CSV table of C-alpha atoms and ligand atoms in Angstrom, one decimal:
chain,number,residue,atom,x,y,z
M,7,UNK,CA,-10.8,22.0,-13.9
M,8,UNK,CA,-11.2,22.8,-10.1
M,9,UNK,CA,-10.6,19.9,-7.8
M,10,UNK,CA,-10.8,19.3,-4.0
M,11,UNK,CA,-9.5,16.7,-2.7
M,12,UNK,CA,-9.9,15.6,0.6
M,13,UNK,CA,-7.4,13.8,2.8
M,14,UNK,CA,-3.9,14.4,2.0
M,15,UNK,CA,-2.4,10.6,2.2
M,16,UNK,CA,-0.9,8.5,0.0
M,17,UNK,CA,-3.7,8.6,-2.9
M,18,UNK,CA,-5.2,12.1,-1.9
M,19,UNK,CA,-1.6,13.8,-2.3
M,20,UNK,CA,0.0,11.9,-5.5
M,21,UNK,CA,-3.3,12.4,-7.0
M,22,UNK,CA,-4.0,16.2,-6.4
M,23,UNK,CA,0.0,16.4,-7.4
M,24,UNK,CA,-0.3,14.6,-11.1
M,25,UNK,CA,-4.1,15.9,-11.7
M,26,UNK,CA,-2.4,19.8,-11.0
M,27,UNK,CA,0.1,18.9,-12.8
M,28,UNK,CA,-1.8,17.7,-16.2
M,29,UNK,CA,-3.2,21.1,-15.8
M,30,UNK,CA,-5.8,21.3,-12.7
M,31,UNK,CA,-5.7,23.7,-10.1
M,32,UNK,CA,-6.3,21.6,-7.4
M,33,UNK,CA,-7.1,21.8,-3.6
M,34,UNK,CA,-5.5,19.2,-1.8
M,35,UNK,CA,-7.6,19.7,2.3
M,36,UNK,CA,-6.5,17.5,4.9
M,37,UNK,CA,-7.3,17.8,8.9
M,38,UNK,CA,-4.3,17.5,9.7
M,39,UNK,CA,-2.7,20.5,10.2
M,40,UNK,CA,0.4,19.9,10.2
M,41,UNK,CA,0.5,18.2,7.7
M,42,UNK,CA,-0.6,20.4,6.0
M,43,UNK,CA,1.6,23.5,6.7
M,44,UNK,CA,4.7,21.1,6.1
M,45,UNK,CA,3.4,20.7,2.7
M,46,UNK,CA,3.2,24.7,3.0
M,47,UNK,CA,6.6,24.3,3.9
M,48,UNK,CA,7.4,22.2,1.0
M,49,UNK,CA,7.7,19.2,3.7
M,50,UNK,CA,5.9,15.8,2.2
M,51,UNK,CA,5.0,13.8,4.9
M,52,UNK,CA,5.6,10.3,3.3
M,53,UNK,CA,8.0,8.9,1.3
M,54,UNK,CA,7.1,8.5,-2.8
M,55,UNK,CA,9.8,8.4,-5.1
M,56,UNK,CA,9.3,11.8,-7.4
M,57,UNK,CA,6.8,13.3,-5.5
M,58,UNK,CA,8.9,16.3,-3.8
M,59,UNK,CA,9.9,17.8,-6.9
M,60,UNK,CA,6.3,17.3,-8.4
M,61,UNK,CA,4.9,18.8,-5.4
M,62,UNK,CA,7.3,21.7,-5.2
M,63,UNK,CA,6.8,22.2,-8.9
M,64,UNK,CA,3.0,22.9,-8.6
M,65,UNK,CA,2.7,24.3,-5.5
M,66,UNK,CA,5.3,27.3,-6.5
M,67,UNK,CA,3.2,27.6,-10.4
M,68,UNK,CA,0.0,27.8,-8.0
M,69,UNK,CA,-1.7,24.6,-9.8
M,70,UNK,CA,-1.6,23.2,-6.1
M,71,UNK,CA,-2.6,24.3,-3.0
M,72,UNK,CA,-3.0,22.8,0.6
M,73,UNK,CA,-5.6,24.1,3.0
M,74,UNK,CA,-7.8,22.8,6.0
M,75,UNK,CA,-10.6,24.7,5.0
M,76,UNK,CA,-12.6,21.6,3.4
M,77,UNK,CA,-15.9,24.4,3.4
M,78,UNK,CA,-14.2,27.0,1.7
M,79,UNK,CA,-11.4,24.1,-0.5
M,80,UNK,CA,-15.5,22.6,-1.5
M,81,UNK,CA,-17.2,26.0,-2.8
M,82,UNK,CA,-14.4,26.5,-5.1
M,83,UNK,CA,-14.2,22.7,-6.7
M,84,UNK,CA,-16.0,21.7,-9.2
M,85,UNK,CA,-14.7,18.1,-8.5
M,86,UNK,CA,-14.9,16.7,-5.3
M,87,UNK,CA,-12.4,13.3,-4.8
M,88,UNK,CA,-12.7,11.6,-1.7
M,89,UNK,CA,-10.0,10.4,-0.8
M,90,UNK,CA,-9.4,8.8,3.5
M,91,UNK,CA,-9.0,6.3,4.7
M,92,UNK,CA,-11.3,2.8,5.2
M,93,UNK,CA,-9.4,0.8,7.7
M,94,UNK,CA,-10.5,-2.2,9.0
M,95,UNK,CA,-13.3,-2.1,11.8
M,96,UNK,CA,-11.8,-1.9,15.4
M,97,UNK,CA,-14.1,-5.6,16.5
M,98,UNK,CA,-15.4,-6.3,13.2
M,99,UNK,CA,-13.5,-7.1,9.6
M,100,UNK,CA,-16.0,-4.2,8.1
M,101,UNK,CA,-14.9,-1.6,6.3
M,102,UNK,CA,-15.0,1.5,9.3
M,103,UNK,CA,-16.6,4.5,6.8
M,104,UNK,CA,-17.4,6.3,9.3
M,105,UNK,CA,-14.3,9.2,8.0
M,106,UNK,CA,-16.2,8.9,4.4
M,107,UNK,CA,-19.7,9.3,6.2
M,108,UNK,CA,-17.8,12.0,8.0
M,109,UNK,CA,-16.5,13.7,4.7
M,110,UNK,CA,-20.2,14.2,3.1
M,111,UNK,CA,-22.3,15.3,6.2
M,112,UNK,CA,-19.5,18.6,5.4
M,113,UNK,CA,-19.5,18.2,1.5
M,114,UNK,CA,-23.5,18.9,1.6
M,115,UNK,CA,-23.3,21.6,4.5
M,116,UNK,CA,-20.8,23.7,1.4
M,117,UNK,CA,-22.8,22.6,-1.8
M,118,UNK,CA,-24.6,25.8,-3.6
M,119,UNK,CA,-23.4,24.8,-7.2
M,120,UNK,CA,-23.3,20.9,-9.3
M,121,UNK,CA,-20.7,19.1,-7.8
M,122,UNK,CA,-19.6,15.7,-9.3
M,123,UNK,CA,-18.3,14.2,-6.0
M,124,UNK,CA,-16.2,10.9,-6.0
M,125,UNK,CA,-14.8,8.2,-3.9
M,126,UNK,CA,-11.1,7.5,-4.3
M,127,UNK,CA,-10.7,6.1,-1.1
M,128,UNK,CA,-11.9,2.0,-1.6
M,129,UNK,CA,-15.2,1.5,-0.3
M,130,UNK,CA,-17.7,-1.5,0.0
M,131,UNK,CA,-20.5,-2.0,-2.3
M,132,UNK,CA,-23.2,0.2,-1.8
M,133,UNK,CA,-21.1,3.0,-0.3
M,134,UNK,CA,-21.8,5.4,-3.0
M,135,UNK,CA,-25.8,4.9,-2.6
M,136,UNK,CA,-25.4,5.9,1.5
M,137,UNK,CA,-22.5,8.6,0.4
M,138,UNK,CA,-25.6,9.8,-2.2
M,139,UNK,CA,-28.5,9.4,0.5
M,140,UNK,CA,-26.9,11.5,3.2
M,141,UNK,CA,-25.8,14.4,0.4
M,142,UNK,CA,-29.9,14.4,-0.4
M,143,UNK,CA,-31.5,15.0,3.1
M,144,UNK,CA,-29.8,18.2,2.9
M,145,UNK,CA,-29.4,18.9,-0.8
M,146,UNK,CA,-31.5,18.9,-3.9
M,147,UNK,CA,-30.3,15.9,-6.6
M,148,UNK,CA,-30.1,18.0,-8.7
M,149,UNK,CA,-26.9,19.8,-7.4
M,150,UNK,CA,-24.9,17.1,-7.2
M,151,UNK,CA,-23.6,13.3,-8.7
M,152,UNK,CA,-22.0,11.0,-6.5
M,153,UNK,CA,-19.7,8.7,-8.4
M,154,UNK,CA,-16.7,6.3,-7.5
M,155,UNK,CA,-13.6,6.4,-9.3
M,156,UNK,CA,-11.2,3.6,-7.5
M,157,UNK,CA,-7.5,4.1,-7.2
M,158,UNK,CA,-5.4,1.2,-8.8
M,159,UNK,CA,-1.8,3.6,-7.5
M,160,UNK,CA,0.7,1.5,-5.8
M,161,UNK,CA,2.9,3.2,-3.3
M,162,UNK,CA,6.7,3.4,-4.7
M,163,UNK,CA,5.4,3.4,-7.4
M,164,UNK,CA,2.7,5.8,-7.6
M,165,UNK,CA,3.2,8.5,-9.7
M,166,UNK,CA,3.9,5.8,-12.9
M,167,UNK,CA,0.0,4.1,-11.8
M,168,UNK,CA,-1.1,7.5,-11.8
M,169,UNK,CA,0.4,8.8,-15.1
M,170,UNK,CA,-0.1,5.6,-17.3
M,171,UNK,CA,-3.1,3.8,-15.5
M,172,UNK,CA,-3.9,0.3,-17.2
M,173,UNK,CA,-7.2,1.4,-17.0
M,174,UNK,CA,-10.1,4.6,-15.4
M,175,UNK,CA,-12.7,2.9,-14.1
M,176,UNK,CA,-15.4,5.8,-13.8
M,177,UNK,CA,-18.7,4.3,-12.4
M,178,UNK,CA,-21.9,6.3,-13.1
M,179,UNK,CA,-25.0,6.4,-14.5
M,180,UNK,CA,-25.1,10.1,-14.8
M,181,UNK,CA,-24.1,11.7,-18.6
M,182,UNK,CA,-22.7,15.1,-17.9
M,183,UNK,CA,-20.3,13.4,-14.9
M,184,UNK,CA,-19.3,11.0,-17.4
M,185,UNK,CA,-18.7,13.3,-20.2
M,186,UNK,CA,-16.8,15.2,-18.0
M,187,UNK,CA,-14.7,12.6,-15.8
M,188,UNK,CA,-13.7,11.7,-19.4
M,189,UNK,CA,-12.1,15.2,-20.5
M,190,UNK,CA,-10.5,15.3,-17.3
M,191,UNK,CA,-8.7,12.1,-17.5
M,192,UNK,CA,-8.2,12.7,-21.2
M,193,UNK,CA,-4.5,13.1,-21.4
M,194,UNK,CA,-4.2,10.3,-18.9
M,195,UNK,CA,-6.5,8.2,-22.6
M,196,UNK,CA,-4.2,9.6,-24.9
M,197,UNK,CA,-1.5,7.9,-23.7
M,198,UNK,CA,-2.8,4.4,-23.7
M,199,UNK,CA,-5.3,4.0,-20.3
M,200,UNK,CA,-8.6,2.1,-21.3
M,201,UNK,CA,-11.7,3.9,-20.2
M,202,UNK,CA,-13.9,1.6,-18.8
M,203,UNK,CA,-17.4,3.6,-17.6
M,204,UNK,CA,-19.8,1.1,-15.5
M,205,UNK,CA,-22.2,0.9,-13.0
M,206,UNK,CA,-21.0,2.9,-9.7
M,207,UNK,CA,-21.4,-0.6,-7.8
M,208,UNK,CA,-19.6,-2.6,-10.0
M,209,UNK,CA,-16.7,0.7,-10.4
M,210,UNK,CA,-16.7,0.0,-6.2
M,211,UNK,CA,-16.4,-4.4,-6.5
M,212,UNK,CA,-13.7,-3.7,-9.1
M,213,UNK,CA,-11.8,-2.1,-7.1
M,214,UNK,CA,-11.9,-4.8,-4.4
M,215,UNK,CA,-12.1,-7.4,-6.7
M,216,UNK,CA,-8.5,-6.6,-8.4
M,217,UNK,CA,-7.1,-6.5,-4.8
M,218,UNK,CA,-8.5,-9.7,-3.2
M,219,UNK,CA,-7.2,-11.9,-6.7
M,220,UNK,CA,-3.3,-10.4,-6.7
M,221,UNK,CA,-3.3,-10.6,-2.7
M,222,UNK,CA,-5.0,-14.6,-4.3
M,223,UNK,CA,-1.7,-15.1,-6.3
M,224,UNK,CA,0.3,-13.6,-3.6
M,225,UNK,CA,-0.6,-16.5,-1.3
M,226,UNK,CA,-1.1,-19.1,-4.3
M,227,UNK,CA,2.4,-18.8,-4.5
M,228,UNK,CA,3.3,-18.7,-1.1
M,229,UNK,CA,1.9,-21.7,-0.5
M,230,UNK,CA,3.6,-23.4,-3.1
M,231,UNK,CA,6.9,-22.1,-1.8
M,232,UNK,CA,6.4,-24.1,1.2
M,233,UNK,CA,6.0,-27.3,-0.7
M,234,UNK,CA,8.8,-26.2,-2.6
M,235,UNK,CA,11.0,-26.3,0.6
M,236,UNK,CA,10.0,-30.6,1.3
M,237,UNK,CA,10.6,-31.5,-2.1
M,238,UNK,CA,14.0,-29.7,-3.5
M,239,UNK,CA,12.7,-27.0,-5.7
M,240,UNK,CA,13.0,-23.6,-6.1
M,241,UNK,CA,10.0,-21.7,-6.3
M,242,UNK,CA,11.4,-19.2,-8.6
M,243,UNK,CA,11.5,-21.9,-11.3
M,244,UNK,CA,7.9,-22.4,-10.8
M,245,UNK,CA,7.2,-18.8,-10.8
M,246,UNK,CA,8.5,-17.8,-14.6
M,247,UNK,CA,7.4,-21.1,-15.7
M,248,UNK,CA,3.9,-20.0,-14.8
M,249,UNK,CA,4.2,-16.4,-15.5
M,250,UNK,CA,5.7,-16.8,-19.1
M,251,UNK,CA,1.6,-18.3,-19.8
M,252,UNK,CA,0.0,-14.9,-21.3
M,253,UNK,CA,-3.5,-16.1,-19.5
M,254,UNK,CA,-1.6,-15.8,-16.2
M,255,UNK,CA,1.3,-13.9,-16.6
M,256,UNK,CA,4.7,-13.3,-13.8
M,257,UNK,CA,3.6,-9.5,-11.4
M,258,UNK,CA,2.6,-10.5,-8.4
M,259,UNK,CA,3.7,-14.3,-8.9
M,260,UNK,CA,7.2,-13.7,-7.2
M,261,UNK,CA,7.1,-15.9,-2.9
M,262,UNK,CA,7.9,-13.7,-0.3
M,263,UNK,CA,6.7,-12.7,3.4
M,264,UNK,CA,3.2,-12.1,4.4
M,265,UNK,CA,1.6,-9.9,1.7
M,266,UNK,CA,0.6,-6.6,3.8
M,267,UNK,CA,0.3,-3.0,3.7
M,268,UNK,CA,-2.6,-0.8,3.7
M,269,UNK,CA,-4.7,-2.4,0.8
M,270,UNK,CA,-4.7,-6.1,0.2
M,271,UNK,CA,-4.8,-7.3,4.3
M,272,UNK,CA,-8.0,-5.0,4.9
M,273,UNK,CA,-9.7,-5.1,1.7
M,274,UNK,CA,-9.8,-9.0,1.7
M,275,UNK,CA,-11.3,-9.0,4.7
M,276,UNK,CA,-14.2,-6.2,4.0
M,277,UNK,CA,-14.7,-7.8,1.0
M,278,UNK,CA,-15.5,-11.1,2.5
M,279,UNK,CA,-17.5,-9.5,4.7
M,280,UNK,CA,-19.6,-7.4,2.9
M,281,UNK,CA,-20.4,-11.0,1.2
M,282,UNK,CA,-21.5,-12.5,4.6
M,283,UNK,CA,-23.8,-9.4,4.6
M,284,UNK,CA,-25.2,-10.8,1.3
M,285,UNK,CA,-25.2,-13.9,2.1
M,286,UNK,CA,-22.6,-15.3,-0.3
M,287,UNK,CA,-19.6,-17.2,1.4
M,288,UNK,CA,-16.6,-16.3,-1.0
M,289,UNK,CA,-14.6,-19.4,0.5
M,290,UNK,CA,-11.5,-18.8,-1.8
M,291,UNK,CA,-11.0,-14.9,-0.4
M,292,UNK,CA,-11.5,-16.6,3.2
M,293,UNK,CA,-9.3,-18.8,2.8
M,294,UNK,CA,-6.7,-16.7,1.0
M,295,UNK,CA,-7.3,-14.4,4.5
M,296,UNK,CA,-6.5,-17.1,6.3
M,297,UNK,CA,-3.6,-18.7,4.6
M,298,UNK,CA,-1.2,-14.6,5.0
M,299,UNK,CA,-2.5,-14.8,8.5
M,300,UNK,CA,-0.3,-17.8,8.9
M,301,UNK,CA,2.3,-16.6,7.1
M,302,UNK,CA,4.2,-14.9,9.6
M,303,UNK,CA,4.2,-17.6,12.0
M,304,UNK,CA,5.5,-20.1,9.5
M,305,UNK,CA,8.0,-17.8,8.3
M,306,UNK,CA,8.5,-17.6,12.1
M,307,UNK,CA,9.4,-21.4,12.7
M,308,UNK,CA,11.7,-21.1,10.1
M,309,UNK,CA,14.2,-18.4,11.5
M,310,UNK,CA,13.6,-20.1,14.6
M,311,UNK,CA,14.9,-23.3,12.6
M,312,UNK,CA,17.0,-21.6,11.6
M,313,UNK,CA,19.3,-20.8,14.6
M,314,UNK,CA,18.3,-23.8,16.0
M,315,UNK,CA,16.2,-22.8,18.6
M,316,UNK,CA,18.4,-20.7,20.3
M,317,UNK,CA,17.5,-17.4,20.1
M,318,UNK,CA,18.2,-15.7,23.2
M,319,UNK,CA,20.9,-12.9,22.9
M,320,UNK,CA,21.0,-14.2,19.0
M,321,UNK,CA,21.6,-10.8,17.2
M,322,UNK,CA,18.8,-10.8,14.2
M,323,UNK,CA,19.3,-8.1,11.9
M,324,UNK,CA,16.3,-7.2,9.2
M,325,UNK,CA,17.4,-5.4,6.0
M,326,UNK,CA,14.0,-3.7,5.8
M,327,UNK,CA,10.4,-3.2,7.4
M,328,UNK,CA,8.7,-1.8,5.5
M,329,UNK,CA,5.8,-3.4,3.9
M,330,UNK,CA,7.4,-3.7,0.4
M,331,UNK,CA,10.3,-1.6,-1.3
M,332,UNK,CA,10.0,2.3,-2.3
M,333,UNK,CA,7.7,3.1,0.9
M,334,UNK,CA,8.1,4.1,3.8
M,335,UNK,CA,4.2,2.8,4.8
M,336,UNK,CA,4.6,-0.2,7.8
M,337,UNK,CA,0.6,-0.9,8.5
M,338,UNK,CA,0.6,-4.0,8.0
M,339,UNK,CA,3.9,-5.4,7.8
M,340,UNK,CA,5.0,-8.4,8.4
M,341,UNK,CA,7.6,-7.6,10.1
M,342,UNK,CA,5.4,-6.1,13.0
M,343,UNK,CA,4.3,-9.5,13.9
M,344,UNK,CA,7.2,-11.1,13.0
M,345,UNK,CA,9.9,-9.1,15.8
M,346,UNK,CA,7.5,-9.5,18.8
M,347,UNK,CA,7.7,-12.8,19.2
M,348,UNK,CA,11.8,-12.9,18.6
M,349,UNK,CA,12.4,-10.1,21.5
M,350,UNK,CA,10.3,-12.2,23.7
M,351,UNK,CA,12.7,-15.3,23.7
M,352,UNK,CA,14.8,-12.6,24.4
M,353,UNK,CA,16.9,-11.6,20.4
M,354,UNK,CA,18.0,-8.2,20.0
M,355,UNK,CA,16.9,-6.8,16.6
M,356,UNK,CA,19.0,-4.4,14.6
M,357,UNK,CA,17.3,-3.2,12.0
M,358,UNK,CA,18.3,-0.7,8.8
M,359,UNK,CA,15.9,0.7,6.6
M,360,UNK,CA,16.2,3.5,3.9
M,361,UNK,CA,13.1,5.2,4.6
M,362,UNK,CA,14.9,5.6,8.0
M,363,UNK,CA,14.0,4.9,12.4
M,364,UNK,CA,10.0,3.6,12.8
M,365,UNK,CA,7.9,4.6,15.5
M,366,UNK,CA,6.2,1.3,15.4
M,367,UNK,CA,9.5,-0.5,17.5
M,368,UNK,CA,9.8,2.7,20.1
M,369,UNK,CA,8.0,0.5,22.6
M,370,UNK,CA,10.3,-2.2,22.3
M,371,UNK,CA,13.8,-2.1,24.5
M,372,UNK,CA,15.6,-4.3,22.3
M,373,UNK,CA,14.8,-2.8,18.8
M,374,UNK,CA,17.6,-0.9,17.5
M,375,UNK,CA,17.3,1.4,14.1
M,376,UNK,CA,21.4,1.3,12.8
M,377,UNK,CA,22.1,4.3,10.5
M,378,UNK,CA,23.4,2.1,7.4
M,379,UNK,CA,23.5,-0.9,6.1
M,380,UNK,CA,27.2,-2.4,7.4
M,381,UNK,CA,26.4,-1.2,10.8
M,382,UNK,CA,22.9,-2.9,10.7
M,383,UNK,CA,24.6,-6.1,9.8
M,384,UNK,CA,28.1,-5.8,11.3
M,385,UNK,CA,27.2,-8.0,14.7
M,386,UNK,CA,24.8,-10.4,13.6
M,387,UNK,CA,23.4,-13.8,13.8
M,388,UNK,CA,20.9,-13.7,11.7
M,389,UNK,CA,20.0,-11.3,8.4
M,390,UNK,CA,16.9,-11.1,7.3
M,391,UNK,CA,16.0,-9.6,4.6
M,392,UNK,CA,13.0,-8.1,4.8
M,393,UNK,CA,12.3,-5.7,1.9
M,394,UNK,CA,13.2,-6.2,-1.2
M,395,UNK,CA,14.7,-2.3,-0.8
M,396,UNK,CA,17.7,-1.8,-4.7
M,397,UNK,CA,20.0,-0.8,-1.5
M,398,UNK,CA,20.3,-4.4,0.0
M,399,UNK,CA,20.4,-6.3,-4.0
M,400,UNK,CA,24.8,-6.2,-3.6
M,401,UNK,CA,26.4,-6.2,-0.3
M,402,UNK,CA,29.4,-7.9,-0.2
M,403,UNK,CA,28.1,-10.0,3.6
M,404,UNK,CA,31.7,-11.5,3.4
M,405,UNK,CA,33.6,-8.3,4.1
M,406,UNK,CA,30.8,-6.5,6.4
M,407,UNK,CA,29.7,-9.3,9.1
M,408,UNK,CA,32.0,-10.1,11.7
M,409,UNK,CA,30.7,-13.0,13.0
M,410,UNK,CA,32.1,-15.3,10.6
M,411,UNK,CA,29.2,-17.7,11.6
M,412,UNK,CA,26.6,-15.4,10.2
M,413,UNK,CA,23.7,-16.6,8.3
M,414,UNK,CA,21.1,-15.6,6.3
M,415,UNK,CA,17.7,-15.9,5.6
M,416,UNK,CA,16.5,-13.8,2.6
M,417,UNK,CA,12.7,-13.8,2.4
M,418,UNK,CA,13.6,-12.3,-0.7
M,419,UNK,CA,15.2,-14.8,-2.9
M,420,UNK,CA,17.5,-11.7,-4.2
M,421,UNK,CA,20.8,-13.2,-3.7
M,422,UNK,CA,21.6,-16.8,-5.9
M,423,UNK,CA,21.9,-19.4,-3.7
M,424,UNK,CA,24.7,-21.0,-5.6
M,425,UNK,CA,26.6,-17.7,-5.8
M,426,UNK,CA,26.2,-17.7,-2.1
M,427,UNK,CA,27.1,-21.5,-2.1
M,428,UNK,CA,30.2,-20.8,-3.8
M,429,UNK,CA,31.1,-17.8,-1.3
M,430,UNK,CA,30.8,-20.6,1.8
M,431,UNK,CA,27.6,-18.6,3.2
M,432,UNK,CA,24.8,-19.8,5.0
M,433,UNK,CA,21.6,-18.8,3.0
M,434,UNK,CA,18.3,-19.8,2.9
M,435,UNK,CA,15.4,-18.5,0.5
M,436,UNK,CA,11.8,-19.0,1.4
M,437,UNK,CA,10.6,-21.8,-1.3
M,438,UNK,CA,14.0,-23.0,-1.9
K,24,NAD,N1,-2.1,3.9,-0.1
K,24,NAD,C1,-2.2,3.3,-1.4
K,24,NAD,O1,-1.5,2.4,-1.9
K,24,NAD,C2,-3.8,3.1,-2.0
K,24,NAD,C3,-3.9,2.8,-3.4
K,24,NAD,C4,-4.9,2.7,-3.4
K,24,NAD,C5,-6.2,3.3,-3.2
K,24,NAD,N2,-6.1,3.0,-1.8
K,24,NAD,C6,-7.6,3.9,-0.9
K,24,NAD,O2,-7.0,5.3,-0.4
K,24,NAD,C7,-8.1,5.1,0.7
K,24,NAD,C8,-6.7,6.4,1.4
K,24,NAD,O3,-6.0,5.8,1.2
K,24,NAD,P1,-4.6,6.0,2.0
K,24,NAD,O4,-3.5,5.9,2.2
K,24,NAD,O5,-4.5,8.1,0.9
K,24,NAD,O6,-4.7,7.1,3.6
K,24,NAD,P2,-4.1,7.9,4.5
K,24,NAD,O7,-4.4,7.5,5.6
K,24,NAD,O8,-2.6,8.0,3.9
K,24,NAD,O9,-4.7,9.4,4.5
K,24,NAD,C9,-5.9,9.6,4.7
K,24,NAD,C10,-6.1,10.9,4.8
K,24,NAD,O10,-7.2,12.0,5.3
K,24,NAD,C11,-7.3,12.7,6.2
K,24,NAD,N3,-9.1,12.8,6.2
K,24,NAD,C12,-9.6,11.6,6.6
K,24,NAD,N4,-10.9,12.4,7.5
K,24,NAD,C13,-10.9,13.7,7.1
K,24,NAD,C14,-11.7,14.8,6.8
K,24,NAD,N5,-12.9,14.4,7.8
K,24,NAD,N6,-11.2,15.7,5.9
K,24,NAD,C15,-10.4,15.9,5.5
K,24,NAD,N7,-9.3,15.3,6.2
K,24,NAD,C16,-9.5,13.9,6.3
K,24,NAD,C17,-6.5,12.5,6.8
K,24,NAD,O11,-6.1,12.6,7.8
K,24,NAD,C18,-5.6,11.3,6.1
K,24,NAD,O12,-4.7,12.1,6.5
K,24,NAD,C19,-8.4,4.4,1.3
K,24,NAD,O13,-9.6,4.0,1.3
K,24,NAD,C20,-7.1,3.2,0.3
K,24,NAD,O14,-7.8,2.2,0.7
K,24,NAD,C21,-5.2,3.2,-1.0
């Protein structure tokens, strides 16, 4: 099939590469010229395990192409996936749909034969109706159908998640589109993915409901971790004990820093705002948002306590700064909330991240990037394990840290506190 991905970011590039690998002809379009030029030279703009091989392989065999020419790319394709960003609006919690609607206007100027137009971006319920309205102002309804096909991939596991999804959700009442899309996804369905055809609005809501539920699970265990800290109970035991119940499940039930990333924070806010529009109070989700916003201040308070309030000139090392492991994505990472107050109090921050130096810290004088773990931790008073990269799981702290009074605050509970006690290392986790 001939596909066009509009927006070549985490979702557009991964989906485009995977669809081309499944034998389709794919054009990935972006308005960012540098990104497209880089991709044509084999430079992959994001860190995602396995993505570079997949892109290069399919680019070489000409099933995957890159372009900035939207009009031409739409004309050459039968199925158009909208994969542009839907960030939070600047002055409200609602999703900013300007990129979506701009693309809809560009699409309507380029349709001369039947096209299936799919929102893969996460969009509030009824956005598909609005896209349809925009396009139908200039194009006959017979020449297009607007479908919702939300994407559930996780950064860091994106290729596996795309190829082996739990489910493929297709929101459309248009039989022809449903049949074509079932064919498109048949290689994934034959590997076990469940195919669900719903109304367009239901598909849009399934995506938000799923993300909000996962965010709720994380927040639930994070709050229980706070209780565990007061009663000498290890929250990891609670996670295991609860998670073994098949009705609950153990995933997304590990205590840690505030959830972050490009999806959960903005999607929970957008869902609550959408419900407000319909005069429905999603009070559970609203309290999840509030609790998560408080989480970083709570962990910061613990950092201050661990340093007995003496933060000035203390050398604090962050191991990992992205919102989770196996991605370079800094969007809404909790360390962006925690680091500025620490510098304000006079701390000197060193950080190491396997995906390299981050532009987000350029503006801070006292935030330095170290090229490897050992140089990052060497002089530290406090080491904060912020992200659960495998690289951080077997560090010989005793050997590498010169300051013998160093403290470890492990926000991911990677290490065994018993072992740390045996090694006489001052070690603190979350929820224990
Ligand atoms: N990142 C994830 O893990 C993930 C997972 C599932 C769903 N989503 C959703 O998918 C959507 C995209 O997310 P992302 O993380 O891939 O975003 P991204 O910011 O990485 O990529 C979006 C791309 O769209 C391009 N773009 C914007 N307007 C354009 C236009 N008019 N023409 C061509 N290109 C244009 C941008 O230049 C950018 O490269 C969002 O709605 C997000 O919520 C993201």
